[in-house]
Amino acid sequence: QVQLVESGGGLVQPGGSLRLSCATSGNIFSIYTMGWYRQAPGKQRELVAIITTVGGRNYADSVKGRFTIARDNAKNIVYLQMDSLKPEDTAVYYCNAFRGKHYWGQGTQVTVSS
């Protein structure tokens, strides 16, 4: 069974930083593409960043240069470092694992506000 548990969300001022973490089931980490998605109120869930099993990365245009996705294969954790945060980054952030089928975490709230 695939289990994803996010942590690290919270309230931050514009221009600040947060790091999200997603702990995964050990038996999936090495063979699944991992990613972060977000969903703001009244909007559809959207891709933020993904990282493949060999470390290839892809980012949404809106976060390029500000967010960094990384995976620690030894600890089975995927991270999302978010810098230069903007109010429009406010959303629930979801960890995702994909290998023919999507699996989701419960989500963690990120609020960017002064």
PDB file of N, CA and C in Angstrom:
ATOM      1  N   GLN A   1       0.842  -1.186   0.000  1.00  0.00           N
ATOM      2  CA  GLN A   1       0.000   0.000   0.000  1.00  0.00           C
ATOM      3  C   GLN A   1       0.879   1.238   0.000  1.00  0.00           C
ATOM      4  N   VAL A   2       0.538   2.181  -0.872  1.00  0.00           N
ATOM      5  CA  VAL A   2       1.312   3.408  -0.977  1.00  0.00           C
ATOM      6  C   VAL A   2       0.837   4.397   0.069  1.00  0.00           C
ATOM      7  N   GLN A   3       1.798   4.914   0.844  1.00  0.00           N
ATOM      8  CA  GLN A   3       1.464   5.918   1.851  1.00  0.00           C
ATOM      9  C   GLN A   3       2.369   7.129   1.675  1.00  0.00           C
ATOM     10  N   LEU A   4       1.744   8.288   1.657  1.00  0.00           N
ATOM     11  CA  LEU A   4       2.462   9.552   1.515  1.00  0.00           C
ATOM     12  C   LEU A   4       2.022  10.473   2.635  1.00  0.00           C
ATOM     13  N   VAL A   5       2.984  11.028   3.376  1.00  0.00           N
ATOM     14  CA  VAL A   5       2.667  11.897   4.498  1.00  0.00           C
ATOM     15  C   VAL A   5       3.453  13.193   4.363  1.00  0.00           C
ATOM     16  N   GLU A   6       2.719  14.290   4.140  1.00  0.00           N
ATOM     17  CA  GLU A   6       3.352  15.598   3.979  1.00  0.00           C
ATOM     18  C   GLU A   6       3.519  16.297   5.319  1.00  0.00           C
ATOM     19  N   SER A   7       4.483  17.202   5.363  1.00  0.00           N
ATOM     20  CA  SER A   7       4.684  18.074   6.514  1.00  0.00           C
ATOM     21  C   SER A   7       5.427  19.315   6.055  1.00  0.00           C
ATOM     22  N   GLY A   8       5.407  20.357   6.899  1.00  0.00           N
ATOM     23  CA  GLY A   8       6.191  21.546   6.619  1.00  0.00           C
ATOM     24  C   GLY A   8       5.418  22.768   6.169  1.00  0.00           C
ATOM     25  N   GLY A   9       4.117  22.645   6.018  1.00  0.00           N
ATOM     26  CA  GLY A   9       3.329  23.810   5.621  1.00  0.00           C
ATOM     27  C   GLY A   9       3.200  24.803   6.757  1.00  0.00           C
ATOM     28  N   GLY A  10       2.590  25.955   6.442  1.00  0.00           N
ATOM     29  CA  GLY A  10       2.397  26.960   7.469  1.00  0.00           C
ATOM     30  C   GLY A  10       2.151  28.323   6.880  1.00  0.00           C
ATOM     31  N   LEU A  11       2.252  29.330   7.734  1.00  0.00           N
ATOM     32  CA  LEU A  11       2.052  30.724   7.341  1.00  0.00           C
ATOM     33  C   LEU A  11       3.407  31.403   7.199  1.00  0.00           C
ATOM     34  N   VAL A  12       3.607  32.085   6.101  1.00  0.00           N
ATOM     35  CA  VAL A  12       4.864  32.775   5.856  1.00  0.00           C
ATOM     36  C   VAL A  12       4.582  34.097   5.168  1.00  0.00           C
ATOM     37  N   GLN A  13       5.449  35.074   5.406  1.00  0.00           N
ATOM     38  CA  GLN A  13       5.282  36.369   4.764  1.00  0.00           C
ATOM     39  C   GLN A  13       5.773  36.328   3.322  1.00  0.00           C
ATOM     40  N   PRO A  14       5.267  37.208   2.481  1.00  0.00           N
ATOM     41  CA  PRO A  14       5.775  37.286   1.106  1.00  0.00           C
ATOM     42  C   PRO A  14       7.292  37.479   1.102  1.00  0.00           C
ATOM     43  N   GLY A  15       7.958  36.748   0.211  1.00  0.00           N
ATOM     44  CA  GLY A  15       9.411  36.781   0.147  1.00  0.00           C
ATOM     45  C   GLY A  15      10.084  35.745   1.016  1.00  0.00           C
ATOM     46  N   GLY A  16       9.326  35.091   1.863  1.00  0.00           N
ATOM     47  CA  GLY A  16       9.878  34.095   2.775  1.00  0.00           C
ATOM     48  C   GLY A  16      10.050  32.737   2.124  1.00  0.00           C
ATOM     49  N   SER A  17      10.450  31.774   2.950  1.00  0.00           N
ATOM     50  CA  SER A  17      10.733  30.424   2.468  1.00  0.00           C
ATOM     51  C   SER A  17      10.067  29.383   3.363  1.00  0.00           C
ATOM     52  N   LEU A  18       9.762  28.254   2.749  1.00  0.00           N
ATOM     53  CA  LEU A  18       9.283  27.072   3.459  1.00  0.00           C
ATOM     54  C   LEU A  18       9.862  25.855   2.762  1.00  0.00           C
ATOM     55  N   ARG A  19      10.011  24.765   3.522  1.00  0.00           N
ATOM     56  CA  ARG A  19      10.389  23.494   2.930  1.00  0.00           C
ATOM     57  C   ARG A  19       9.353  22.451   3.309  1.00  0.00           C
ATOM     58  N   LEU A  20       8.746  21.880   2.286  1.00  0.00           N
ATOM     59  CA  LEU A  20       7.793  20.792   2.473  1.00  0.00           C
ATOM     60  C   LEU A  20       8.525  19.458   2.365  1.00  0.00           C
ATOM     61  N   SER A  21       8.057  18.494   3.155  1.00  0.00           N
ATOM     62  CA  SER A  21       8.611  17.145   3.110  1.00  0.00           C
ATOM     63  C   SER A  21       7.491  16.144   2.882  1.00  0.00           C
ATOM     64  N   CYS A  22       7.810  15.065   2.207  1.00  0.00           N
ATOM     65  CA  CYS A  22       6.848  13.993   1.975  1.00  0.00           C
ATOM     66  C   CYS A  22       7.544  12.669   2.249  1.00  0.00           C
ATOM     67  N   ALA A  23       7.110  12.017   3.314  1.00  0.00           N
ATOM     68  CA  ALA A  23       7.653  10.704   3.652  1.00  0.00           C
ATOM     69  C   ALA A  23       6.845   9.641   2.923  1.00  0.00           C
ATOM     70  N   THR A  24       7.536   8.652   2.357  1.00  0.00           N
ATOM     71  CA  THR A  24       6.868   7.655   1.523  1.00  0.00           C
ATOM     72  C   THR A  24       7.104   6.243   2.021  1.00  0.00           C
ATOM     73  N   SER A  25       6.266   5.338   1.528  1.00  0.00           N
ATOM     74  CA  SER A  25       6.493   3.922   1.779  1.00  0.00           C
ATOM     75  C   SER A  25       7.803   3.527   1.124  1.00  0.00           C
ATOM     76  N   GLY A  26       8.630   2.807   1.854  1.00  0.00           N
ATOM     77  CA  GLY A  26       9.952   2.485   1.344  1.00  0.00           C
ATOM     78  C   GLY A  26       9.954   1.662   0.083  1.00  0.00           C
ATOM     79  N   ASN A  27       8.917   0.859  -0.134  1.00  0.00           N
ATOM     80  CA  ASN A  27       8.941  -0.042  -1.283  1.00  0.00           C
ATOM     81  C   ASN A  27       8.518   0.617  -2.591  1.00  0.00           C
ATOM     82  N   ILE A  28       8.175   1.909  -2.564  1.00  0.00           N
ATOM     83  CA  ILE A  28       7.760   2.565  -3.793  1.00  0.00           C
ATOM     84  C   ILE A  28       8.728   3.640  -4.235  1.00  0.00           C
ATOM     85  N   PHE A  29       9.535   4.106  -3.331  1.00  0.00           N
ATOM     86  CA  PHE A  29      10.275   5.333  -3.605  1.00  0.00           C
ATOM     87  C   PHE A  29      11.203   5.200  -4.804  1.00  0.00           C
ATOM     88  N   SER A  30      11.841   4.067  -4.937  1.00  0.00           N
ATOM     89  CA  SER A  30      12.857   3.914  -5.978  1.00  0.00           C
ATOM     90  C   SER A  30      12.279   3.706  -7.369  1.00  0.00           C
ATOM     91  N   ILE A  31      10.980   3.451  -7.484  1.00  0.00           N
ATOM     92  CA  ILE A  31      10.421   3.140  -8.800  1.00  0.00           C
ATOM     93  C   ILE A  31       9.296   4.080  -9.216  1.00  0.00           C
ATOM     94  N   TYR A  32       8.978   5.070  -8.396  1.00  0.00           N
ATOM     95  CA  TYR A  32       7.900   5.990  -8.709  1.00  0.00           C
ATOM     96  C   TYR A  32       8.436   7.377  -9.016  1.00  0.00           C
ATOM     97  N   THR A  33       7.822   8.038  -9.996  1.00  0.00           N
ATOM     98  CA  THR A  33       8.031   9.466 -10.164  1.00  0.00           C
ATOM     99  C   THR A  33       7.300  10.182  -9.033  1.00  0.00           C
ATOM    100  N   MET A  34       7.974  11.109  -8.403  1.00  0.00           N
ATOM    101  CA  MET A  34       7.393  11.841  -7.278  1.00  0.00           C
ATOM    102  C   MET A  34       7.131  13.282  -7.683  1.00  0.00           C
ATOM    103  N   GLY A  35       6.114  13.865  -7.083  1.00  0.00           N
ATOM    104  CA  GLY A  35       5.792  15.230  -7.447  1.00  0.00           C
ATOM    105  C   GLY A  35       5.042  15.968  -6.360  1.00  0.00           C
ATOM    106  N   TRP A  36       4.929  17.258  -6.581  1.00  0.00           N
ATOM    107  CA  TRP A  36       4.115  18.128  -5.736  1.00  0.00           C
ATOM    108  C   TRP A  36       3.098  18.838  -6.615  1.00  0.00           C
ATOM    109  N   TYR A  37       1.876  18.856  -6.139  1.00  0.00           N
ATOM    110  CA  TYR A  37       0.787  19.580  -6.777  1.00  0.00           C
ATOM    111  C   TYR A  37       0.210  20.532  -5.741  1.00  0.00           C
ATOM    112  N   ARG A  38      -0.588  21.492  -6.228  1.00  0.00           N
ATOM    113  CA  ARG A  38      -1.254  22.385  -5.292  1.00  0.00           C
ATOM    114  C   ARG A  38      -2.645  22.733  -5.799  1.00  0.00           C
ATOM    115  N   GLN A  39      -3.481  23.092  -4.842  1.00  0.00           N
ATOM    116  CA  GLN A  39      -4.846  23.484  -5.181  1.00  0.00           C
ATOM    117  C   GLN A  39      -5.248  24.673  -4.325  1.00  0.00           C
ATOM    118  N   ALA A  40      -5.498  25.778  -5.001  1.00  0.00           N
ATOM    119  CA  ALA A  40      -5.967  26.991  -4.333  1.00  0.00           C
ATOM    120  C   ALA A  40      -7.491  26.981  -4.291  1.00  0.00           C
ATOM    121  N   PRO A  41      -8.096  27.730  -3.378  1.00  0.00           N
ATOM    122  CA  PRO A  41      -9.559  27.759  -3.280  1.00  0.00           C
ATOM    123  C   PRO A  41     -10.198  28.166  -4.606  1.00  0.00           C
ATOM    124  N   GLY A  42     -11.156  27.389  -5.044  1.00  0.00           N
ATOM    125  CA  GLY A  42     -11.867  27.701  -6.263  1.00  0.00           C
ATOM    126  C   GLY A  42     -11.128  27.382  -7.547  1.00  0.00           C
ATOM    127  N   LYS A  43      -9.964  26.750  -7.427  1.00  0.00           N
ATOM    128  CA  LYS A  43      -9.167  26.437  -8.616  1.00  0.00           C
ATOM    129  C   LYS A  43      -8.910  24.942  -8.704  1.00  0.00           C
ATOM    130  N   GLN A  44      -8.514  24.510  -9.886  1.00  0.00           N
ATOM    131  CA  GLN A  44      -8.183  23.102 -10.077  1.00  0.00           C
ATOM    132  C   GLN A  44      -6.797  22.800  -9.510  1.00  0.00           C
ATOM    133  N   ARG A  45      -6.600  21.546  -9.175  1.00  0.00           N
ATOM    134  CA  ARG A  45      -5.280  21.115  -8.733  1.00  0.00           C
ATOM    135  C   ARG A  45      -4.298  21.229  -9.899  1.00  0.00           C
ATOM    136  N   GLU A  46      -3.104  21.743  -9.621  1.00  0.00           N
ATOM    137  CA  GLU A  46      -2.130  21.949 -10.678  1.00  0.00           C
ATOM    138  C   GLU A  46      -0.774  21.391 -10.274  1.00  0.00           C
ATOM    139  N   LEU A  47      -0.024  21.004 -11.294  1.00  0.00           N
ATOM    140  CA  LEU A  47       1.320  20.498 -11.073  1.00  0.00           C
ATOM    141  C   LEU A  47       2.240  21.636 -10.651  1.00  0.00           C
ATOM    142  N   VAL A  48       3.069  21.382  -9.632  1.00  0.00           N
ATOM    143  CA  VAL A  48       4.086  22.339  -9.207  1.00  0.00           C
ATOM    144  C   VAL A  48       5.461  21.876  -9.685  1.00  0.00           C
ATOM    145  N   ALA A  49       5.800  20.627  -9.360  1.00  0.00           N
ATOM    146  CA  ALA A  49       7.120  20.105  -9.728  1.00  0.00           C
ATOM    147  C   ALA A  49       7.093  18.586  -9.653  1.00  0.00           C
ATOM    148  N   ILE A  50       7.889  17.947 -10.510  1.00  0.00           N
ATOM    149  CA  ILE A  50       8.057  16.499 -10.448  1.00  0.00           C
ATOM    150  C   ILE A  50       9.532  16.156 -10.525  1.00  0.00           C
ATOM    151  N   ILE A  51       9.866  14.977 -10.008  1.00  0.00           N
ATOM    152  CA  ILE A  51      11.225  14.474 -10.089  1.00  0.00           C
ATOM    153  C   ILE A  51      11.154  12.982 -10.377  1.00  0.00           C
ATOM    154  N   THR A  52      11.904  12.552 -11.378  1.00  0.00           N
ATOM    155  CA  THR A  52      11.859  11.152 -11.786  1.00  0.00           C
ATOM    156  C   THR A  52      12.785  10.304 -10.928  1.00  0.00           C
ATOM    157  N   THR A  53      12.762   9.012 -11.170  1.00  0.00           N
ATOM    158  CA  THR A  53      13.596   8.097 -10.392  1.00  0.00           C
ATOM    159  C   THR A  53      15.085   8.342 -10.616  1.00  0.00           C
ATOM    160  N   VAL A  54      15.422   8.941 -11.760  1.00  0.00           N
ATOM    161  CA  VAL A  54      16.841   9.213 -12.037  1.00  0.00           C
ATOM    162  C   VAL A  54      17.192  10.678 -11.828  1.00  0.00           C
ATOM    163  N   GLY A  55      16.268  11.434 -11.228  1.00  0.00           N
ATOM    164  CA  GLY A  55      16.579  12.796 -10.854  1.00  0.00           C
ATOM    165  C   GLY A  55      16.194  13.878 -11.850  1.00  0.00           C
ATOM    166  N   GLY A  56      15.532  13.506 -12.934  1.00  0.00           N
ATOM    167  CA  GLY A  56      15.070  14.522 -13.861  1.00  0.00           C
ATOM    168  C   GLY A  56      13.972  15.368 -13.221  1.00  0.00           C
ATOM    169  N   ARG A  57      14.004  16.658 -13.457  1.00  0.00           N
ATOM    170  CA  ARG A  57      13.059  17.577 -12.802  1.00  0.00           C
ATOM    171  C   ARG A  57      12.279  18.379 -13.833  1.00  0.00           C
ATOM    172  N   ASN A  58      11.051  18.723 -13.462  1.00  0.00           N
ATOM    173  CA  ASN A  58      10.229  19.587 -14.288  1.00  0.00           C
ATOM    174  C   ASN A  58       9.415  20.469 -13.360  1.00  0.00           C
ATOM    175  N   TYR A  59       9.274  21.748 -13.722  1.00  0.00           N
ATOM    176  CA  TYR A  59       8.585  22.712 -12.875  1.00  0.00           C
ATOM    177  C   TYR A  59       7.506  23.462 -13.654  1.00  0.00           C
ATOM    178  N   ALA A  60       6.485  23.877 -12.924  1.00  0.00           N
ATOM    179  CA  ALA A  60       5.516  24.802 -13.501  1.00  0.00           C
ATOM    180  C   ALA A  60       6.224  26.129 -13.757  1.00  0.00           C
ATOM    181  N   ASP A  61       5.822  26.807 -14.822  1.00  0.00           N
ATOM    182  CA  ASP A  61       6.468  28.090 -15.149  1.00  0.00           C
ATOM    183  C   ASP A  61       6.368  29.083 -13.999  1.00  0.00           C
ATOM    184  N   SER A  62       5.278  29.028 -13.271  1.00  0.00           N
ATOM    185  CA  SER A  62       5.040  30.005 -12.209  1.00  0.00           C
ATOM    186  C   SER A  62       5.993  29.854 -11.026  1.00  0.00           C
ATOM    187  N   VAL A  63       6.682  28.718 -10.919  1.00  0.00           N
ATOM    188  CA  VAL A  63       7.568  28.510  -9.775  1.00  0.00           C
ATOM    189  C   VAL A  63       9.033  28.341 -10.180  1.00  0.00           C
ATOM    190  N   LYS A  64       9.315  28.313 -11.470  1.00  0.00           N
ATOM    191  CA  LYS A  64      10.698  28.144 -11.924  1.00  0.00           C
ATOM    192  C   LYS A  64      11.593  29.230 -11.350  1.00  0.00           C
ATOM    193  N   GLY A  65      12.744  28.800 -10.853  1.00  0.00           N
ATOM    194  CA  GLY A  65      13.693  29.739 -10.270  1.00  0.00           C
ATOM    195  C   GLY A  65      13.430  30.054  -8.812  1.00  0.00           C
ATOM    196  N   ARG A  66      12.277  29.623  -8.289  1.00  0.00           N
ATOM    197  CA  ARG A  66      11.938  29.887  -6.888  1.00  0.00           C
ATOM    198  C   ARG A  66      11.792  28.603  -6.078  1.00  0.00           C
ATOM    199  N   PHE A  67      11.306  27.549  -6.698  1.00  0.00           N
ATOM    200  CA  PHE A  67      11.081  26.270  -6.008  1.00  0.00           C
ATOM    201  C   PHE A  67      12.092  25.243  -6.501  1.00  0.00           C
ATOM    202  N   THR A  68      12.458  24.337  -5.600  1.00  0.00           N
ATOM    203  CA  THR A  68      13.361  23.252  -5.950  1.00  0.00           C
ATOM    204  C   THR A  68      12.835  21.943  -5.369  1.00  0.00           C
ATOM    205  N   ILE A  69      12.704  20.931  -6.223  1.00  0.00           N
ATOM    206  CA  ILE A  69      12.285  19.612  -5.770  1.00  0.00           C
ATOM    207  C   ILE A  69      13.510  18.720  -5.676  1.00  0.00           C
ATOM    208  N   ALA A  70      13.538  17.886  -4.633  1.00  0.00           N
ATOM    209  CA  ALA A  70      14.664  16.977  -4.449  1.00  0.00           C
ATOM    210  C   ALA A  70      14.166  15.711  -3.768  1.00  0.00           C
ATOM    211  N   ARG A  71      14.899  14.623  -3.959  1.00  0.00           N
ATOM    212  CA  ARG A  71      14.531  13.374  -3.305  1.00  0.00           C
ATOM    213  C   ARG A  71      15.747  12.784  -2.614  1.00  0.00           C
ATOM    214  N   ASP A  72      15.517  12.253  -1.440  1.00  0.00           N
ATOM    215  CA  ASP A  72      16.560  11.584  -0.677  1.00  0.00           C
ATOM    216  C   ASP A  72      16.246  10.094  -0.717  1.00  0.00           C
ATOM    217  N   ASN A  73      16.931   9.380  -1.568  1.00  0.00           N
ATOM    218  CA  ASN A  73      16.631   7.964  -1.772  1.00  0.00           C
ATOM    219  C   ASN A  73      16.951   7.120  -0.546  1.00  0.00           C
ATOM    220  N   ALA A  74      17.867   7.571   0.274  1.00  0.00           N
ATOM    221  CA  ALA A  74      18.224   6.811   1.472  1.00  0.00           C
ATOM    222  C   ALA A  74      17.139   6.910   2.541  1.00  0.00           C
ATOM    223  N   LYS A  75      16.480   8.086   2.592  1.00  0.00           N
ATOM    224  CA  LYS A  75      15.458   8.319   3.614  1.00  0.00           C
ATOM    225  C   LYS A  75      14.035   8.169   3.078  1.00  0.00           C
ATOM    226  N   ASN A  76      13.899   7.941   1.764  1.00  0.00           N
ATOM    227  CA  ASN A  76      12.575   7.819   1.141  1.00  0.00           C
ATOM    228  C   ASN A  76      11.726   9.063   1.364  1.00  0.00           C
ATOM    229  N   ILE A  77      12.324  10.224   1.192  1.00  0.00           N
ATOM    230  CA  ILE A  77      11.639  11.497   1.392  1.00  0.00           C
ATOM    231  C   ILE A  77      11.833  12.358   0.147  1.00  0.00           C
ATOM    232  N   VAL A  78      10.799  13.046  -0.235  1.00  0.00           N
ATOM    233  CA  VAL A  78      10.888  14.037  -1.309  1.00  0.00           C
ATOM    234  C   VAL A  78      10.592  15.401  -0.699  1.00  0.00           C
ATOM    235  N   TYR A  79      11.362  16.395  -1.123  1.00  0.00           N
ATOM    236  CA  TYR A  79      11.267  17.735  -0.562  1.00  0.00           C
ATOM    237  C   TYR A  79      10.824  18.728  -1.637  1.00  0.00           C
ATOM    238  N   LEU A  80      10.235  19.820  -1.166  1.00  0.00           N
ATOM    239  CA  LEU A  80       9.972  20.962  -2.033  1.00  0.00           C
ATOM    240  C   LEU A  80      10.444  22.202  -1.279  1.00  0.00           C
ATOM    241  N   GLN A  81      11.567  22.739  -1.704  1.00  0.00           N
ATOM    242  CA  GLN A  81      12.085  23.984  -1.131  1.00  0.00           C
ATOM    243  C   GLN A  81      11.438  25.141  -1.869  1.00  0.00           C
ATOM    244  N   MET A  82      10.763  25.996  -1.136  1.00  0.00           N
ATOM    245  CA  MET A  82      10.029  27.104  -1.735  1.00  0.00           C
ATOM    246  C   MET A  82      10.620  28.411  -1.221  1.00  0.00           C
ATOM    247  N   ASP A  83      11.198  29.178  -2.125  1.00  0.00           N
ATOM    248  CA  ASP A  83      11.804  30.471  -1.795  1.00  0.00           C
ATOM    249  C   ASP A  83      11.060  31.590  -2.511  1.00  0.00           C
ATOM    250  N   SER A  84      11.282  32.809  -2.051  1.00  0.00           N
ATOM    251  CA  SER A  84      10.652  33.990  -2.662  1.00  0.00           C
ATOM    252  C   SER A  84       9.151  33.780  -2.827  1.00  0.00           C
ATOM    253  N   LEU A  85       8.521  33.331  -1.774  1.00  0.00           N
ATOM    254  CA  LEU A  85       7.095  32.997  -1.844  1.00  0.00           C
ATOM    255  C   LEU A  85       6.246  34.231  -2.091  1.00  0.00           C
ATOM    256  N   LYS A  86       5.169  34.008  -2.842  1.00  0.00           N
ATOM    257  CA  LYS A  86       4.235  35.069  -3.205  1.00  0.00           C
ATOM    258  C   LYS A  86       2.851  34.722  -2.682  1.00  0.00           C
ATOM    259  N   PRO A  87       2.000  35.715  -2.492  1.00  0.00           N
ATOM    260  CA  PRO A  87       0.629  35.419  -2.043  1.00  0.00           C
ATOM    261  C   PRO A  87      -0.088  34.421  -2.958  1.00  0.00           C
ATOM    262  N   GLU A  88       0.210  34.455  -4.233  1.00  0.00           N
ATOM    263  CA  GLU A  88      -0.444  33.534  -5.171  1.00  0.00           C
ATOM    264  C   GLU A  88       0.048  32.096  -5.046  1.00  0.00           C
ATOM    265  N   ASP A  89       1.047  31.859  -4.214  1.00  0.00           N
ATOM    266  CA  ASP A  89       1.474  30.488  -3.912  1.00  0.00           C
ATOM    267  C   ASP A  89       0.611  29.857  -2.825  1.00  0.00           C
ATOM    268  N   THR A  90      -0.265  30.632  -2.237  1.00  0.00           N
ATOM    269  CA  THR A  90      -1.155  30.110  -1.205  1.00  0.00           C
ATOM    270  C   THR A  90      -2.033  28.997  -1.757  1.00  0.00           C
ATOM    271  N   ALA A  91      -1.993  27.836  -1.121  1.00  0.00           N
ATOM    272  CA  ALA A  91      -2.749  26.673  -1.591  1.00  0.00           C
ATOM    273  C   ALA A  91      -2.522  25.512  -0.632  1.00  0.00           C
ATOM    274  N   VAL A  92      -3.284  24.458  -0.842  1.00  0.00           N
ATOM    275  CA  VAL A  92      -2.973  23.178  -0.213  1.00  0.00           C
ATOM    276  C   VAL A  92      -2.026  22.437  -1.141  1.00  0.00           C
ATOM    277  N   TYR A  93      -0.917  22.000  -0.610  1.00  0.00           N
ATOM    278  CA  TYR A  93       0.093  21.305  -1.397  1.00  0.00           C
ATOM    279  C   TYR A  93       0.008  19.804  -1.131  1.00  0.00           C
ATOM    280  N   TYR A  94      -0.005  19.048  -2.233  1.00  0.00           N
ATOM    281  CA  TYR A  94      -0.166  17.605  -2.146  1.00  0.00           C
ATOM    282  C   TYR A  94       1.060  16.897  -2.706  1.00  0.00           C
ATOM    283  N   CYS A  95       1.520  15.910  -1.984  1.00  0.00           N
ATOM    284  CA  CYS A  95       2.564  15.032  -2.487  1.00  0.00           C
ATOM    285  C   CYS A  95       1.929  13.977  -3.393  1.00  0.00           C
ATOM    286  N   ASN A  96       2.641  13.610  -4.442  1.00  0.00           N
ATOM    287  CA  ASN A  96       2.112  12.658  -5.425  1.00  0.00           C
ATOM    288  C   ASN A  96       3.171  11.632  -5.783  1.00  0.00           C
ATOM    289  N   ALA A  97       2.712  10.387  -5.935  1.00  0.00           N
ATOM    290  CA  ALA A  97       3.564   9.320  -6.460  1.00  0.00           C
ATOM    291  C   ALA A  97       2.861   8.742  -7.675  1.00  0.00           C
ATOM    292  N   PHE A  98       3.642   8.517  -8.739  1.00  0.00           N
ATOM    293  CA  PHE A  98       3.027   8.048  -9.981  1.00  0.00           C
ATOM    294  C   PHE A  98       3.839   6.937 -10.617  1.00  0.00           C
ATOM    295  N   ARG A  99       3.128   5.847 -10.951  1.00  0.00           N
ATOM    296  CA  ARG A  99       3.686   4.794 -11.788  1.00  0.00           C
ATOM    297  C   ARG A  99       2.502   4.082 -12.418  1.00  0.00           C
ATOM    298  N   GLY A 100       1.942   4.727 -13.435  1.00  0.00           N
ATOM    299  CA  GLY A 100       0.754   4.198 -14.075  1.00  0.00           C
ATOM    300  C   GLY A 100      -0.521   4.569 -13.338  1.00  0.00           C
ATOM    301  N   LYS A 101      -0.384   4.941 -12.105  1.00  0.00           N
ATOM    302  CA  LYS A 101      -1.529   5.321 -11.271  1.00  0.00           C
ATOM    303  C   LYS A 101      -1.027   6.386 -10.284  1.00  0.00           C
ATOM    304  N   HIS A 102      -1.923   7.329  -9.986  1.00  0.00           N
ATOM    305  CA  HIS A 102      -1.558   8.393  -9.056  1.00  0.00           C
ATOM    306  C   HIS A 102      -1.930   8.017  -7.621  1.00  0.00           C
ATOM    307  N   TYR A 103      -1.028   8.342  -6.705  1.00  0.00           N
ATOM    308  CA  TYR A 103      -1.303   8.240  -5.275  1.00  0.00           C
ATOM    309  C   TYR A 103      -1.066   9.607  -4.646  1.00  0.00           C
ATOM    310  N   TRP A 104      -1.889   9.944  -3.642  1.00  0.00           N
ATOM    311  CA  TRP A 104      -1.855  11.284  -3.069  1.00  0.00           C
ATOM    312  C   TRP A 104      -1.693  11.228  -1.562  1.00  0.00           C
ATOM    313  N   GLY A 105      -1.015  12.257  -1.044  1.00  0.00           N
ATOM    314  CA  GLY A 105      -0.996  12.487   0.391  1.00  0.00           C
ATOM    315  C   GLY A 105      -2.224  13.270   0.806  1.00  0.00           C
ATOM    316  N   GLN A 106      -2.294  13.594   2.092  1.00  0.00           N
ATOM    317  CA  GLN A 106      -3.477  14.272   2.622  1.00  0.00           C
ATOM    318  C   GLN A 106      -3.435  15.771   2.393  1.00  0.00           C
ATOM    319  N   GLY A 107      -2.274  16.308   2.044  1.00  0.00           N
ATOM    320  CA  GLY A 107      -2.138  17.736   1.778  1.00  0.00           C
ATOM    321  C   GLY A 107      -1.663  18.524   2.985  1.00  0.00           C
ATOM    322  N   THR A 108      -0.970  19.614   2.710  1.00  0.00           N
ATOM    323  CA  THR A 108      -0.523  20.519   3.765  1.00  0.00           C
ATOM    324  C   THR A 108      -0.747  21.951   3.305  1.00  0.00           C
ATOM    325  N   GLN A 109      -1.288  22.773   4.194  1.00  0.00           N
ATOM    326  CA  GLN A 109      -1.654  24.139   3.827  1.00  0.00           C
ATOM    327  C   GLN A 109      -0.437  25.052   3.844  1.00  0.00           C
ATOM    328  N   VAL A 110      -0.295  25.827   2.789  1.00  0.00           N
ATOM    329  CA  VAL A 110       0.717  26.888   2.718  1.00  0.00           C
ATOM    330  C   VAL A 110      -0.013  28.202   2.508  1.00  0.00           C
ATOM    331  N   THR A 111       0.221  29.149   3.397  1.00  0.00           N
ATOM    332  CA  THR A 111      -0.407  30.463   3.308  1.00  0.00           C
ATOM    333  C   THR A 111       0.674  31.523   3.292  1.00  0.00           C
ATOM    334  N   VAL A 112       0.668  32.339   2.242  1.00  0.00           N
ATOM    335  CA  VAL A 112       1.636  33.420   2.092  1.00  0.00           C
ATOM    336  C   VAL A 112       0.880  34.731   2.251  1.00  0.00           C
ATOM    337  N   SER A 113       1.146  35.402   3.353  1.00  0.00           N
ATOM    338  CA  SER A 113       0.396  36.615   3.663  1.00  0.00           C
ATOM    339  C   SER A 113       1.169  37.469   4.647  1.00  0.00           C
ATOM    340  N   SER A 114       0.998  38.781   4.517  1.00  0.00           N
ATOM    341  CA  SER A 114       1.615  39.694   5.474  1.00  0.00           C
ATOM    342  C   SER A 114       0.656  40.006   6.606  1.00  0.00           C
TER     343      SER A 114
END
